[in-house]
Short mmCIF file of C-alpha atoms in Angstrom, two decimals:
data_model
loop_
_atom_site.label_atom_id
_atom_site.label_comp_id
_atom_site.label_asym_id
_atom_site.label_seq_id
_atom_site.Cartn_x
_atom_site.Cartn_y
_atom_site.Cartn_z
CA UNK A 28 -2.00 3.10 36.07
CA UNK A 29 0.98 4.00 33.88
CA UNK A 30 3.16 1.44 35.68
CA UNK A 31 0.62 -1.29 34.98
CA UNK A 32 0.42 -0.15 31.35
CA UNK A 33 4.21 -0.31 31.00
CA UNK A 34 4.17 -3.84 32.39
CA UNK A 35 1.42 -4.88 29.98
CA UNK A 36 3.35 -3.57 26.97
CA UNK A 37 5.98 -6.23 27.54
CA UNK A 38 3.38 -8.99 27.23
CA UNK A 39 1.10 -7.38 24.65
CA UNK A 40 -1.59 -7.03 27.28
CA UNK A 41 -4.13 -4.29 27.95
CA UNK A 42 -4.89 -1.34 25.67
CA UNK A 43 -3.32 2.05 26.48
CA UNK A 44 -5.18 4.21 29.00
CA UNK A 45 -7.76 6.71 27.66
CA UNK A 46 -5.41 9.68 28.17
CA UNK A 47 -2.50 7.99 26.38
CA UNK A 48 -0.93 10.11 23.61
CA UNK A 49 1.82 8.35 21.72
CA UNK A 50 4.74 10.20 20.20
CA UNK A 51 4.92 10.77 16.44
CA UNK A 52 8.72 11.05 16.73
CA UNK A 53 8.90 14.53 15.23
CA UNK A 54 6.47 13.89 12.34
CA UNK A 55 3.37 15.44 13.96
CA UNK A 56 1.92 18.49 12.24
CA UNK A 57 0.67 19.98 15.52
CA UNK A 58 1.74 19.70 19.13
CA UNK A 59 -1.58 18.06 20.01
CA UNK A 60 -1.34 15.29 17.40
CA UNK A 61 -0.96 11.77 18.81
CA UNK A 62 0.31 8.57 17.20
CA UNK A 63 -1.18 5.76 19.25
CA UNK A 64 -0.52 2.94 16.78
CA UNK A 65 2.29 1.85 14.53
CA UNK A 66 0.20 2.74 11.46
CA UNK A 67 -0.36 6.23 12.88
CA UNK A 68 3.41 6.70 12.93
CA UNK A 69 3.72 5.38 9.36
CA UNK A 70 1.00 7.74 8.14
CA UNK A 71 2.68 10.70 9.86
CA UNK A 72 6.03 9.94 8.22
CA UNK A 73 4.44 9.42 4.79
CA UNK A 74 2.61 12.72 5.18
CA UNK A 75 5.95 14.42 5.82
CA UNK A 76 7.54 12.38 2.99
CA UNK A 77 10.20 11.22 5.44
CA UNK A 78 11.89 7.87 5.48
CA UNK A 79 10.39 5.47 8.00
CA UNK A 80 12.71 4.70 10.95
CA UNK A 81 13.34 1.17 12.17
CA UNK A 82 10.03 -0.05 13.61
CA UNK A 83 11.93 -1.98 16.27
CA UNK A 84 12.82 1.38 17.81
CA UNK A 85 9.20 2.60 17.97
CA UNK A 86 7.29 1.91 21.16
CA UNK A 87 3.91 1.54 19.39
CA UNK A 88 5.28 -0.98 16.88
CA UNK A 89 7.06 -2.99 19.58
CA UNK A 90 3.87 -3.19 21.64
CA UNK A 91 1.78 -4.33 18.66
CA UNK A 92 4.40 -6.91 17.66
CA UNK A 93 4.33 -8.39 21.17
CA UNK A 94 0.54 -8.45 21.11
CA UNK A 95 0.50 -10.21 17.74
CA UNK A 96 2.98 -12.77 19.02
CA UNK A 97 0.78 -13.40 22.06
CA UNK A 98 -2.28 -13.86 19.82
CA UNK A 99 -0.39 -16.30 17.60
CA UNK A 100 0.52 -18.32 20.67
CA UNK A 101 -3.15 -18.39 21.68
CA UNK A 102 -4.21 -19.70 18.23
CA UNK A 103 -6.05 -16.55 17.21
CA UNK A 104 -8.54 -16.84 14.35
CA UNK A 105 -11.32 -14.75 12.83
CA UNK A 106 -14.75 -15.04 11.22
CA UNK A 107 -15.49 -13.05 8.07
CA UNK A 108 -18.94 -12.44 6.66
CA UNK A 109 -20.66 -9.87 4.48
CA UNK A 110 -21.59 -8.98 0.92
CA UNK A 111 -19.88 -6.98 -1.82
CA UNK A 112 -20.66 -5.66 -5.28
CA UNK A 113 -18.33 -6.91 -8.02
CA UNK A 114 -18.13 -6.00 -11.69
CA UNK A 115 -19.41 -8.41 -14.33
CA UNK A 116 -15.89 -9.10 -15.57
CA UNK A 117 -12.76 -10.97 -14.54
CA UNK A 118 -11.74 -10.08 -10.99
CA UNK A 119 -10.62 -11.41 -7.63
CA UNK A 120 -10.86 -10.88 -3.90
CA UNK A 121 -8.56 -12.32 -1.27
CA UNK A 122 -7.71 -12.63 2.40
CA UNK A 123 -4.02 -11.91 3.02
CA UNK A 124 -1.75 -10.10 5.51
CA UNK A 125 -1.71 -6.35 4.83
CA UNK A 126 -1.31 -3.09 6.68
CA UNK A 127 -4.10 -0.68 7.58
CA UNK A 128 -1.91 2.39 6.91
CA UNK A 129 -3.23 4.93 4.39
CA UNK A 130 -1.63 6.79 1.51
CA UNK A 131 -0.92 10.44 2.42
CA UNK A 132 -2.27 11.83 -0.88
CA UNK A 133 -5.19 9.56 -1.81
CA UNK A 134 -6.20 8.27 1.61
CA UNK A 135 -6.46 4.76 0.13
CA UNK A 136 -5.18 1.78 2.14
CA UNK A 137 -1.61 0.74 1.46
CA UNK A 138 -1.19 -2.95 0.71
CA UNK A 139 2.55 -3.50 1.04
CA UNK A 140 2.36 -7.14 -0.02
CA UNK A 141 5.53 -7.01 -2.08
CA UNK A 142 7.59 -5.81 0.88
CA UNK A 143 6.69 -8.81 3.04
CA UNK A 144 9.22 -11.56 3.70
CA UNK A 145 8.84 -15.11 4.92
CA UNK A 146 9.73 -14.10 8.48
CA UNK A 147 6.87 -11.57 8.43
CA UNK A 148 4.26 -14.21 7.58
CA UNK A 149 5.69 -17.43 9.03
CA UNK A 150 2.93 -17.40 11.67
CA UNK A 151 0.13 -16.47 9.25
CA UNK A 152 -1.92 -19.66 9.14
CA UNK A 153 -4.27 -19.67 6.17
CA UNK A 154 -6.32 -22.66 7.34
CA UNK A 155 -9.93 -21.89 6.55
CA UNK A 156 -13.46 -23.20 6.14
CA UNK A 157 -15.98 -21.62 3.77
CA UNK A 158 -19.41 -21.89 5.34
CA UNK A 159 -21.15 -20.20 2.43
CA UNK A 160 -20.19 -18.43 -0.79
CA UNK A 161 -22.69 -17.43 -3.48
CA UNK A 162 -23.03 -14.96 -6.33
CA UNK A 163 -26.44 -13.32 -6.37
CA UNK A 164 -29.80 -14.16 -4.82
CA UNK A 165 -30.84 -17.68 -3.88
CA UNK A 166 -33.30 -19.62 -6.01
CA UNK A 167 -34.91 -23.09 -5.60
CA UNK A 168 -32.50 -25.95 -6.20
CA UNK A 169 -29.41 -23.76 -6.08
CA UNK A 170 -26.15 -25.51 -5.20
CA UNK A 171 -22.97 -23.66 -4.22
CA UNK A 172 -19.96 -25.99 -4.58
CA UNK A 173 -17.82 -24.10 -2.04
CA UNK A 174 -20.31 -24.34 0.82
CA UNK A 175 -18.59 -26.31 3.55
CA UNK A 176 -15.27 -26.48 1.68
CA UNK A 177 -11.99 -25.72 3.42
CA UNK A 178 -8.34 -26.53 3.76
CA UNK A 179 -6.03 -26.93 6.75
CA UNK A 180 -2.40 -25.81 6.76
CA UNK A 181 -0.57 -27.85 9.34
CA UNK A 182 2.96 -26.69 8.58
CA UNK A 183 2.79 -22.89 8.50
CA UNK A 184 1.73 -20.37 5.84
CA UNK A 185 0.11 -21.55 2.62
CA UNK A 186 -1.58 -20.26 -0.53
CA UNK A 187 -5.07 -21.41 -1.50
CA UNK A 188 -6.53 -20.27 -4.82
CA UNK A 189 -10.08 -20.87 -6.00
CA UNK A 190 -10.76 -20.34 -9.70
CA UNK A 191 -14.48 -19.70 -10.11
CA UNK A 192 -16.49 -19.76 -13.35
CA UNK A 193 -19.72 -17.82 -12.85
CA UNK A 194 -22.72 -18.66 -15.06
CA UNK A 195 -25.60 -16.12 -15.17
CA UNK A 196 -28.87 -17.85 -14.30
CA UNK A 197 -32.53 -16.85 -14.58
CA UNK A 198 -35.15 -18.72 -12.56
CA UNK A 199 -38.67 -18.10 -13.92
CA UNK A 200 -41.26 -18.65 -11.20
CA UNK A 201 -44.76 -19.88 -11.92
CA UNK A 202 -46.07 -16.77 -10.19
CA UNK A 203 -44.15 -13.53 -9.71
CA UNK A 204 -41.14 -11.93 -11.38
CA UNK A 205 -38.09 -14.06 -12.32
CA UNK A 206 -35.01 -14.28 -10.10
CA UNK A 207 -31.79 -13.22 -11.80
CA UNK A 208 -28.84 -14.84 -10.10
CA UNK A 209 -25.75 -16.93 -10.84
CA UNK A 210 -24.36 -20.44 -10.53
CA UNK A 211 -20.68 -21.28 -10.52
CA UNK A 212 -18.19 -24.10 -10.83
CA UNK A 213 -14.79 -24.08 -9.17
CA UNK A 214 -11.32 -25.58 -9.35
CA UNK A 215 -8.81 -25.13 -6.56
CA UNK A 216 -5.07 -25.02 -6.05
CA UNK A 217 -3.12 -25.04 -2.79
CA UNK A 218 0.53 -25.13 -1.79
CA UNK A 219 2.62 -24.45 1.28
CA UNK A 220 4.88 -21.40 1.45
CA UNK A 221 8.41 -22.49 2.28
CA UNK A 222 11.37 -20.36 3.27
CA UNK A 223 13.59 -22.01 0.66
CA UNK A 224 11.25 -21.19 -2.26
CA UNK A 225 12.99 -19.28 -5.04
CA UNK A 226 9.86 -17.16 -5.58
CA UNK A 227 8.12 -15.90 -2.45
CA UNK A 228 4.33 -16.28 -2.57
CA UNK A 229 2.11 -14.21 -0.29
CA UNK A 230 0.11 -16.61 1.93
CA UNK A 231 -3.64 -16.26 1.97
CA UNK A 232 -6.92 -17.35 0.42
CA UNK A 233 -7.53 -16.01 -3.09
CA UNK A 234 -10.76 -16.16 -5.08
CA UNK A 235 -10.45 -15.52 -8.83
CA UNK A 236 -13.76 -15.31 -10.71
CA UNK A 237 -14.71 -14.97 -14.36
CA UNK A 238 -18.08 -14.67 -16.08
CA UNK A 239 -19.14 -17.33 -18.59
CA UNK A 240 -20.53 -16.08 -21.95
CA UNK A 241 -23.71 -18.18 -21.60
CA UNK A 242 -26.92 -18.01 -19.58
CA UNK A 243 -29.01 -20.77 -18.02
CA UNK A 244 -32.79 -20.45 -17.62
CA UNK A 245 -34.96 -22.56 -15.31
CA UNK A 246 -38.73 -22.40 -15.79
CA UNK A 247 -41.36 -23.60 -13.33
CA UNK A 248 -44.28 -25.48 -14.90
CA UNK A 249 -47.67 -26.41 -13.53
CA UNK A 250 -48.03 -30.06 -12.58
CA UNK A 251 -50.23 -32.49 -14.57
CA UNK A 252 -53.97 -32.73 -13.83
CA UNK A 253 -55.79 -36.05 -13.36
CA UNK A 254 -57.52 -35.65 -16.72
CA UNK A 255 -54.13 -35.17 -18.40
CA UNK A 256 -52.90 -38.31 -16.63
CA UNK A 257 -55.87 -40.33 -17.92
CA UNK A 258 -55.29 -39.02 -21.44
CA UNK A 259 -51.66 -40.10 -21.37
CA UNK A 260 -52.61 -43.52 -19.99
CA UNK A 261 -55.20 -43.95 -22.77
CA UNK A 262 -52.64 -42.92 -25.38
CA UNK A 263 -50.12 -45.40 -23.96
CA UNK A 264 -52.65 -48.26 -23.90
CA UNK A 265 -53.80 -47.41 -27.43
CA UNK A 266 -50.21 -47.44 -28.67
CA UNK A 267 -49.54 -50.80 -27.03
CA UNK A 268 -52.75 -52.24 -28.56
CA UNK A 269 -51.71 -51.01 -32.00
CA UNK A 270 -48.24 -52.54 -31.72
CA UNK A 271 -49.66 -55.86 -30.47
CA UNK A 272 -52.14 -55.88 -33.36
CA UNK A 273 -49.34 -55.32 -35.87
CA UNK A 274 -47.25 -58.13 -34.36
CA UNK A 275 -50.27 -60.48 -34.33
CA UNK A 276 -51.03 -59.70 -37.98
CA UNK A 277 -47.39 -60.35 -38.93
CA UNK A 278 -47.37 -63.74 -37.22
CA UNK A 279 -50.74 -64.66 -38.70
CA UNK A 280 -49.63 -63.74 -42.23
CA UNK A 281 -46.35 -65.63 -41.81
CA UNK A 282 -48.05 -68.77 -40.48
CA UNK A 283 -50.61 -68.68 -43.28
CA UNK A 284 -47.86 -68.42 -45.90
CA UNK A 285 -45.96 -71.34 -44.36
CA UNK A 286 -49.07 -73.51 -44.26
CA UNK A 287 -49.78 -72.71 -47.92
CA UNK A 288 -46.27 -73.76 -48.94
CA UNK A 289 -46.57 -76.98 -46.98
CA UNK A 290 -49.87 -77.74 -48.69
CA UNK A 291 -48.32 -77.23 -52.15
CA UNK A 292 -45.41 -79.54 -51.25
CA UNK A 293 -47.73 -82.37 -50.22
CA UNK A 294 -49.77 -82.08 -53.45
CA UNK A 295 -46.67 -82.44 -55.55
#
């Protein structure tokens, strides 16, 4: 079993056996503590406040690097879905390469974005398709401009930014309580990340949203009855009859005046 596991580590293959207990390289607090992943080793060293050794010398990190390389070769991708609560103020959320290691004092995830280099992310393909993105509950006639949008990165890592303007919206139903939701408009920006760039940009998909200081209200109204339709038709016909009568009177008065002038001319 262990021989097969050692062979798989060279190709990034199977997971370690159930009884596997990786070394913490002297950073374990107890003799029973195990570090089965590269992040486990990082957390152990941060807990000790020790400097992190070269990850190329750590068996867990080497195995995970080989596995990532194998996944890149296979064209690995992922599907993301879910919901989140955001504040009603300027903010953003993004999809980018980070580590799952945790801070030793706060327990919060460490996002070492600034320590990444181009070689770390050269295989991070940010090609994506947004099947659906909305802010709030659905309401009749709602349109989300990012549904079905996407961008392909054919030449390596890239940065895609979506700048979203969220407009609070109230839909008042004919029956039942109103639906309080949001609409939004969007502009987008995308560029490739190149090794020769003077400023290194973290590849990923970034959504930056801001709340508009206005509110839109839609109100459902009951359709017209047949009696109301007849009333409007009668009003339209009456208006047309009045206009025709005025035009007829104008022509009649004009023709009468012309005939009178012609009669005076003949008498003279």
